[in-house]
Short mmCIF file of C-alpha atoms and ligand atoms in Angstrom, two decimals:
data_model
loop_
_atom_site.label_atom_id
_atom_site.label_comp_id
_atom_site.label_asym_id
_atom_site.label_seq_id
_atom_site.Cartn_x
_atom_site.Cartn_y
_atom_site.Cartn_z
CA UNK Y 1 0.00 0.00 0.00
CA UNK Y 2 1.21 3.50 -0.81
CA UNK Y 3 2.15 5.77 2.06
CA UNK Y 4 -0.27 8.48 0.93
CA UNK Y 5 -3.21 6.08 1.14
CA UNK Y 6 -2.25 5.04 4.64
CA UNK Y 7 -1.84 8.65 5.82
CA UNK Y 8 -5.24 9.49 4.38
CA UNK Y 9 -6.80 6.68 6.41
CA UNK Y 10 -5.13 8.06 9.53
CA UNK Y 11 -6.41 11.60 8.87
CA UNK Y 12 -9.95 10.37 8.26
CA UNK Y 13 -9.82 8.35 11.44
CA UNK Y 14 -8.52 11.30 13.47
CA UNK Y 15 -11.28 13.65 12.39
CA UNK Y 16 -14.01 11.01 12.82
CA UNK Y 17 -12.76 10.25 16.35
CA UNK Y 18 -12.55 13.95 17.19
CA UNK Y 19 -16.14 14.39 16.06
CA UNK Y 20 -17.38 11.32 17.99
CA UNK Y 21 -15.71 12.29 21.28
CA UNK Y 22 -16.57 15.96 20.92
CA UNK Y 23 -20.27 15.27 20.46
CA UNK Y 24 -20.66 12.55 23.11
CA UNK Y 25 -23.33 13.94 25.44
CA UNK Y 26 -23.17 11.37 28.27
CA UNK Y 27 -20.87 8.67 29.61
CA UNK Y 28 -22.66 5.84 27.72
CA UNK Y 29 -22.11 7.38 24.32
CA UNK Y 30 -18.55 8.31 25.27
CA UNK Y 31 -17.87 4.68 26.23
CA UNK Y 32 -19.39 3.49 22.95
CA UNK Y 33 -17.10 5.90 21.08
CA UNK Y 34 -14.11 4.73 23.07
CA UNK Y 35 -14.79 1.09 22.17
CA UNK Y 36 -15.31 2.02 18.51
CA UNK Y 37 -12.08 3.98 18.13
CA UNK Y 38 -9.72 2.85 20.87
CA UNK Y 39 -11.01 -0.71 21.50
CA UNK Y 40 -8.05 -3.06 21.97
CA UNK Y 41 -9.38 -5.82 19.69
CA UNK Y 42 -11.99 -4.42 17.28
CA UNK Y 43 -11.19 -0.73 17.52
CA UNK Y 44 -10.75 1.32 14.36
CA UNK Y 45 -7.33 2.54 15.44
CA UNK Y 46 -6.27 -1.08 15.85
CA UNK Y 47 -7.59 -1.87 12.36
CA UNK Y 48 -5.54 0.94 10.82
CA UNK Y 49 -2.50 -0.19 12.77
CA UNK Y 50 -2.83 -3.63 11.17
CA UNK Y 51 -2.66 -1.98 7.72
CA UNK Y 52 0.80 -0.68 8.56
CA UNK Y 53 2.35 -4.03 7.65
CA UNK Y 54 1.15 -3.53 4.07
CA UNK Y 55 2.83 -0.15 3.61
CA UNK Y 56 5.87 -0.26 1.35
CA UNK Y 57 8.83 -1.18 3.55
CA UNK Y 58 10.76 1.99 2.76
CA UNK Y 59 7.86 4.10 4.06
CA UNK Y 60 7.06 2.18 7.23
CA UNK Y 61 9.12 4.48 9.45
CA UNK Y 62 7.16 7.57 8.35
CA UNK Y 63 3.90 5.63 8.62
CA UNK Y 64 4.74 4.57 12.16
CA UNK Y 65 5.60 8.10 13.27
CA UNK Y 66 2.36 9.51 11.92
CA UNK Y 67 0.42 6.59 13.43
CA UNK Y 68 1.80 7.45 16.89
CA UNK Y 69 0.86 11.11 16.51
CA UNK Y 70 -2.70 10.26 15.55
CA UNK Y 71 -3.00 7.73 18.34
CA UNK Y 72 -1.96 10.39 20.88
CA UNK Y 73 -4.35 12.88 19.34
CA UNK Y 74 -7.30 10.45 19.59
CA UNK Y 75 -6.43 9.55 23.16
CA UNK Y 76 -6.24 13.23 24.05
CA UNK Y 77 -9.66 13.83 22.50
CA UNK Y 78 -11.05 10.98 24.60
CA UNK Y 79 -9.42 12.43 27.71
CA UNK Y 80 -10.85 15.89 27.05
CA UNK Y 81 -14.34 14.44 26.55
CA UNK Y 82 -14.07 12.50 29.80
CA UNK Y 83 -13.15 15.68 31.69
CA UNK Y 84 -15.85 17.68 30.01
CA UNK Y 85 -18.55 15.18 31.00
CA UNK Y 86 -17.25 15.01 34.56
CA UNK Y 87 -17.44 18.81 34.63
CA UNK Y 88 -21.15 19.07 33.90
CA UNK Y 89 -21.31 17.88 30.39
CA UNK Y 90 -22.07 20.68 27.98
CA UNK Y 91 -21.04 19.69 24.46
CA UNK Y 92 -20.26 23.26 23.44
CA UNK Y 93 -17.30 24.02 25.66
CA UNK Y 94 -14.90 21.42 24.48
CA UNK Y 95 -12.25 21.58 27.16
CA UNK Y 96 -12.53 25.38 27.59
CA UNK Y 97 -13.54 26.40 31.07
CA UNK Y 98 -16.32 28.89 31.64
CA UNK Y 99 -15.37 31.35 34.34
CA UNK Y 100 -18.67 32.40 35.84
CA UNK Y 101 -17.00 34.91 38.17
CA UNK Y 102 -16.04 37.21 35.28
CA UNK Y 103 -18.21 40.35 34.91
CA UNK Y 104 -20.72 40.16 32.04
CA UNK Y 105 -20.55 42.13 28.82
CA UNK Y 106 -22.62 45.24 29.48
CA UNK Y 107 -25.63 45.68 27.20
CA UNK Y 108 -25.94 49.10 25.69
CA UNK Y 109 -29.28 50.43 26.89
CA UNK Y 110 -31.16 52.63 24.44
CA UNK Y 111 -32.96 55.80 25.33
CA UNK Y 112 -35.61 58.09 23.94
CA UNK Y 113 -34.60 60.28 21.02
CA UNK Y 114 -33.95 63.90 22.12
CA UNK Y 115 -36.93 65.09 20.08
CA UNK Y 116 -39.19 62.52 21.76
CA UNK Y 117 -37.87 63.63 25.14
CA UNK Y 118 -38.58 67.24 24.21
CA UNK Y 119 -42.11 66.39 23.08
CA UNK Y 120 -42.81 64.66 26.40
CA UNK Y 121 -41.52 67.64 28.32
CA UNK Y 122 -43.50 70.15 26.26
CA UNK Y 123 -46.67 68.14 26.85
CA UNK Y 124 -45.89 68.20 30.52
CA UNK Y 125 -45.39 71.96 30.70
CA UNK Y 126 -48.43 72.74 28.58
CA UNK Y 127 -50.45 70.21 30.55
CA UNK Y 128 -49.79 72.22 33.69
CA UNK Y 129 -51.14 75.27 31.84
CA UNK Y 130 -54.34 73.36 31.14
CA UNK Y 131 -53.69 72.28 27.54
CA UNK Y 132 -54.41 68.68 26.63
CA UNK Y 133 -52.70 66.89 23.75
CA UNK Y 134 -54.50 66.21 20.46
CA UNK Y 135 -53.33 64.38 17.36
CA UNK Y 136 -54.00 64.45 13.66
CA UNK Y 137 -52.83 62.53 10.57
CA UNK Y 138 -49.59 63.32 8.77
CA UNK Y 139 -51.25 62.68 5.39
CA UNK Y 140 -53.81 65.43 5.04
CA UNK Y 141 -56.45 66.66 2.65
CA UNK Y 142 -56.50 70.18 1.32
CA UNK Y 143 -59.50 71.19 3.40
CA UNK Y 144 -57.62 70.70 6.66
CA UNK Y 145 -54.21 71.84 5.46
CA UNK Y 146 -55.43 74.91 3.54
CA UNK Y 147 -59.09 75.67 2.88
CA UNK Y 148 -60.45 75.68 6.42
CA UNK Y 149 -57.35 77.61 7.47
CA UNK Y 150 -58.38 80.46 5.18
CA UNK Y 151 -55.76 79.64 2.55
CA UNK Y 152 -57.66 79.92 -0.75
CA UNK Y 153 -56.92 77.97 -3.88
CA UNK Y 154 -54.73 80.56 -5.56
CA UNK Y 155 -52.65 81.23 -2.44
CA UNK Y 156 -48.89 80.77 -2.95
CA UNK Y 157 -48.65 78.61 0.20
CA UNK Y 158 -50.31 75.86 -1.87
CA UNK Y 159 -47.59 75.89 -4.51
CA UNK Y 160 -46.40 72.36 -5.39
CA UNK Y 161 -42.84 73.60 -4.94
CA UNK Y 162 -43.58 74.28 -1.28
CA UNK Y 163 -45.50 71.10 -0.47
CA UNK Y 164 -45.20 67.34 -0.72
CA UNK Y 165 -48.32 66.45 -2.70
CA UNK Y 166 -48.94 62.73 -3.08
CA UNK Y 167 -49.14 61.55 -6.68
CA UNK Y 168 -50.71 58.09 -6.46
CA UNK Y 169 -54.32 57.87 -7.61
CA UNK Y 170 -55.76 56.21 -4.51
CA UNK Y 171 -54.25 58.98 -2.40
CA UNK Y 172 -56.55 61.65 -3.77
CA UNK Y 173 -59.98 62.87 -2.76
CA UNK Y 174 -61.77 63.93 -5.94
CA UNK Y 175 -59.27 65.88 -8.00
CA UNK Y 176 -57.40 67.48 -5.10
CA UNK Y 177 -54.36 65.43 -4.15
CA UNK Y 178 -53.58 64.68 -0.53
CA UNK Y 179 -50.32 65.94 0.88
CA UNK Y 180 -47.92 65.48 3.77
CA UNK Y 181 -49.12 68.17 6.17
CA UNK Y 182 -46.98 71.30 6.01
CA UNK Y 183 -48.09 72.55 9.43
CA UNK Y 184 -49.78 71.22 12.55
CA UNK Y 185 -52.46 73.92 12.22
CA UNK Y 186 -54.45 71.14 10.51
CA UNK Y 187 -55.12 69.75 13.98
CA UNK Y 188 -56.81 73.01 15.06
CA UNK Y 189 -59.42 72.36 12.38
CA UNK Y 190 -59.85 68.70 13.23
CA UNK Y 191 -60.32 69.43 16.92
CA UNK Y 192 -62.76 72.31 16.41
CA UNK Y 193 -64.79 70.28 13.90
CA UNK Y 194 -65.33 67.64 16.57
CA UNK Y 195 -65.50 69.63 19.81
CA UNK Y 196 -67.75 72.48 20.87
CA UNK Y 197 -65.95 75.42 22.53
CA UNK Y 198 -64.18 76.07 24.85
CA UNK Y 199 -61.02 74.40 23.48
CA UNK Y 200 -57.55 74.31 24.99
CA UNK Y 201 -55.25 71.92 23.15
CA UNK Y 202 -51.73 71.44 21.93
CA UNK Y 203 -50.66 69.11 19.14
CA UNK Y 204 -47.13 67.85 18.65
CA UNK Y 205 -46.03 66.09 15.52
CA UNK Y 206 -44.17 65.95 12.26
CA UNK Y 207 -44.61 68.37 9.38
CA UNK Y 208 -43.05 68.24 5.91
CA UNK Y 209 -41.73 70.92 3.56
CA UNK Y 210 -39.46 70.54 0.54
CA UNK Y 211 -36.64 72.54 2.14
CA UNK Y 212 -33.01 71.77 1.41
CA UNK Y 213 -31.34 70.49 4.56
CA UNK Y 214 -28.88 72.88 6.19
CA UNK Y 215 -27.95 73.70 9.79
CA UNK Y 216 -31.39 75.16 10.53
CA UNK Y 217 -33.69 73.48 7.98
CA UNK Y 218 -34.77 69.93 7.30
CA UNK Y 219 -37.53 68.65 5.00
CA UNK Y 220 -39.22 67.04 8.00
CA UNK Y 221 -39.44 68.63 11.42
CA UNK Y 222 -41.76 68.85 14.41
CA UNK Y 223 -44.12 71.56 15.52
CA UNK Y 224 -46.06 72.26 18.65
CA UNK Y 225 -49.41 73.77 17.79
CA UNK Y 226 -51.48 75.44 20.47
CA UNK Y 227 -55.11 76.51 20.32
CA UNK Y 228 -57.24 78.20 22.93
CA UNK Y 229 -60.85 79.16 22.22
CA UNK Y 230 -63.16 80.73 24.77
CA UNK Y 231 -65.47 83.68 25.28
CA UNK Y 232 -62.91 86.31 26.23
CA UNK Y 233 -59.37 85.81 25.05
CA UNK Y 234 -56.80 88.48 24.19
CA UNK Y 235 -53.30 88.83 22.74
CA UNK Y 236 -52.13 89.42 26.31
CA UNK Y 237 -53.26 85.88 27.19
CA UNK Y 238 -51.36 84.57 24.20
CA UNK Y 239 -48.18 86.34 25.22
CA UNK Y 240 -48.53 85.22 28.85
CA UNK Y 241 -48.93 81.60 27.86
CA UNK Y 242 -45.94 81.72 25.50
CA UNK Y 243 -43.80 83.47 28.07
CA UNK Y 244 -44.74 81.03 30.83
CA UNK Y 245 -44.02 78.19 28.47
CA UNK Y 246 -40.65 79.61 27.40
CA UNK Y 247 -39.61 80.28 30.98
CA UNK Y 248 -40.46 76.71 31.96
CA UNK Y 249 -38.65 75.11 29.06
CA UNK Y 250 -35.71 77.46 28.46
CA UNK Y 251 -35.25 78.99 31.90
CA UNK Y 252 -36.56 82.01 33.76
CA UNK Y 253 -34.22 84.52 32.14
CA UNK Y 254 -35.48 83.96 28.60
CA UNK Y 255 -36.77 86.96 26.67
CA UNK Y 256 -39.53 86.65 24.14
CA UNK Y 257 -40.61 89.11 21.47
CA UNK Y 258 -43.59 89.45 19.12
CA UNK Y 259 -43.11 90.89 15.62
CA UNK Y 260 -46.07 91.82 13.41
CA UNK Y 261 -46.55 89.25 10.67
CA UNK Y 262 -49.15 87.61 8.50
CA UNK Y 263 -50.81 84.21 8.52
CA UNK Y 264 -54.06 83.59 6.65
CA UNK Y 265 -55.58 81.85 9.69
CA UNK Y 266 -54.81 84.45 12.35
CA UNK Y 267 -55.59 88.18 12.60
CA UNK Y 268 -53.60 89.90 13.92
CA UNK Y 269 -50.56 87.66 13.43
CA UNK Y 270 -47.11 87.71 14.97
CA UNK Y 271 -43.76 85.97 14.71
CA UNK Y 272 -42.48 84.71 18.05
CA UNK Y 273 -38.77 85.25 18.74
CA UNK Y 274 -36.64 84.11 21.65
CA UNK Y 275 -33.33 85.67 22.54
CA UNK Y 276 -30.36 83.34 22.03
CA UNK Y 277 -26.61 83.94 21.67
CA UNK Y 278 -27.14 87.70 21.45
CA UNK Y 279 -29.57 87.18 18.62
CA UNK Y 280 -33.31 87.05 18.23
CA UNK Y 281 -34.26 83.66 16.79
CA UNK Y 282 -37.66 82.95 15.30
CA UNK Y 283 -39.36 79.98 16.93
CA UNK Y 284 -42.74 80.14 15.31
CA UNK Y 285 -45.87 82.07 14.58
CA UNK Y 286 -49.01 82.99 16.48
CA UNK Y 287 -52.05 85.19 16.48
CA UNK Y 288 -55.76 85.54 17.17
CA UNK Y 289 -57.75 82.94 15.26
CA UNK Y 290 -59.26 84.49 12.12
CA UNK Y 291 -63.10 84.68 12.18
CA UNK Y 292 -63.14 82.88 8.80
CA UNK Y 293 -61.50 79.87 10.46
CA UNK Y 294 -64.04 79.85 13.28
CA UNK Y 295 -66.80 79.99 10.70
CA UNK Y 296 -65.30 77.18 8.63
CA UNK Y 297 -65.54 74.80 11.58
CA UNK Y 298 -69.05 75.91 12.52
CA UNK Y 299 -68.20 78.18 15.45
CA UNK Y 300 -69.87 81.56 15.83
CA UNK Y 301 -67.20 84.33 15.67
CA UNK Y 302 -69.60 86.63 17.53
CA UNK Y 303 -69.66 84.20 20.43
CA UNK Y 304 -66.11 82.85 20.72
CA UNK Y 305 -62.59 84.07 20.15
CA UNK Y 306 -59.17 82.55 20.65
CA UNK Y 307 -55.49 82.40 19.91
CA UNK Y 308 -53.26 79.87 18.15
CA UNK Y 309 -49.53 79.36 17.92
CA UNK Y 310 -47.12 77.03 16.17
CA UNK Y 311 -43.54 76.55 17.40
CA UNK Y 312 -40.64 74.54 15.99
CA UNK Y 313 -39.77 71.70 18.37
CA UNK Y 314 -36.26 71.15 16.99
CA UNK Y 315 -35.37 74.80 17.49
CA UNK Y 316 -36.54 74.68 21.10
CA UNK Y 317 -34.53 71.55 21.76
CA UNK Y 318 -31.48 73.03 19.98
CA UNK Y 319 -31.67 76.22 22.03
CA UNK Y 320 -31.99 74.26 25.26
CA UNK Y 321 -29.11 71.87 24.58
CA UNK Y 322 -26.92 74.24 22.53
CA UNK Y 323 -27.12 72.05 19.45
CA UNK Y 324 -25.97 73.96 16.38
CA UNK Y 325 -27.09 71.75 13.52
CA UNK Y 326 -30.60 70.32 13.07
CA UNK Y 327 -29.23 67.50 10.89
CA UNK Y 328 -27.61 65.91 13.94
CA UNK Y 329 -31.05 64.78 15.10
CA UNK Y 330 -31.60 62.58 12.07
CA UNK Y 331 -28.18 61.06 11.39
CA UNK Y 332 -28.84 58.23 13.84
CA UNK Y 333 -25.32 58.56 15.20
CA UNK Y 334 -25.44 57.04 18.69
CA UNK Y 335 -22.44 59.11 19.75
CA UNK Y 336 -24.66 62.18 19.35
CA UNK Y 337 -27.91 60.63 20.58
CA UNK Y 338 -26.30 59.07 23.61
CA UNK Y 339 -25.67 62.49 25.14
CA UNK Y 340 -29.34 63.11 25.89
N1 LIG S 1 -48.72 77.20 11.03
C1 LIG S 1 -47.78 78.28 11.07
C2 LIG S 1 -46.47 77.81 10.43
O1 LIG S 1 -46.28 76.64 10.25
C3 LIG S 1 -47.52 78.71 12.50
C4 LIG S 1 -48.73 79.30 13.16
C5 LIG S 1 -49.56 78.50 13.91
C6 LIG S 1 -49.02 80.64 13.03
C7 LIG S 1 -50.68 79.03 14.53
C8 LIG S 1 -50.14 81.20 13.64
C9 LIG S 1 -50.93 80.38 14.39
O2 LIG S 1 -45.62 78.61 10.10
#
């Protein structure tokens, strides 16, 4: 017999024995494996040893040396399996010891996204001022996003360049396409349509505008809408609520400023600025709800009056935590998120 053939038999035997001893799950199967491979009379190692006499005489020395190596290897595998079973018997830890006194690998615990944390806190503050949270859909129809808010058909705010209109056929009502809401003011309409006055709600959620992302803009962001409707409400109430809110969220020394502005759904309208880094930063808009809006939802403008505001949640959170770039919120980089 050629040497190569003999060595092949040895290799096959070694790996088969390794497998058999390694997978023996109890002492009976280990004993069966021992008899099969190491048995003195019928064992497979013995059988291979008998072949050695047939190896070409010039190669017998090499054959014998390799035979002894394999024999030791198989005996060692048997020894390891014996110890493993004596140790408790798991088949996975072949010989390796499990040190149960070592400290475990710590699991990284997740946390709420900073914007979610901010939303919870804003709800909390406004809740103490008597405002309860309302919600509305992110896919809106044009009645709630525009019409009822006194934004007529030809108004530039409806321009397709400034809105994410949906194009698929089933996403339209009649011939006016639905859109991703561009403002949370939609929720004012939905609440007033379903609730008789008085109303005192906030609504926090996502809005969408086709803005190019830069340090202060992102095509998706969050707003906090507020709406208060009652019999006697003034701009002074609006300013008090916004100042109380700002002081609670940003700290008592915060300054707030109203600038005259225009929104179709409020009259008069203002921009709301907070003082930050020696600058006035715009955080949103506000005003007294336009009588046309009250009429659109079936309220009587002679009977009730109110104010509304809409603030950017990201900007509030950025001011509070001194974050300089809105894009950080949406990169999903845990090194950033983990700080909050
Ligand atoms: N909806 C306005 C915006 O997105 C903000 C606003 C809300 C203004 C309520 C007045 C009243 O810019």
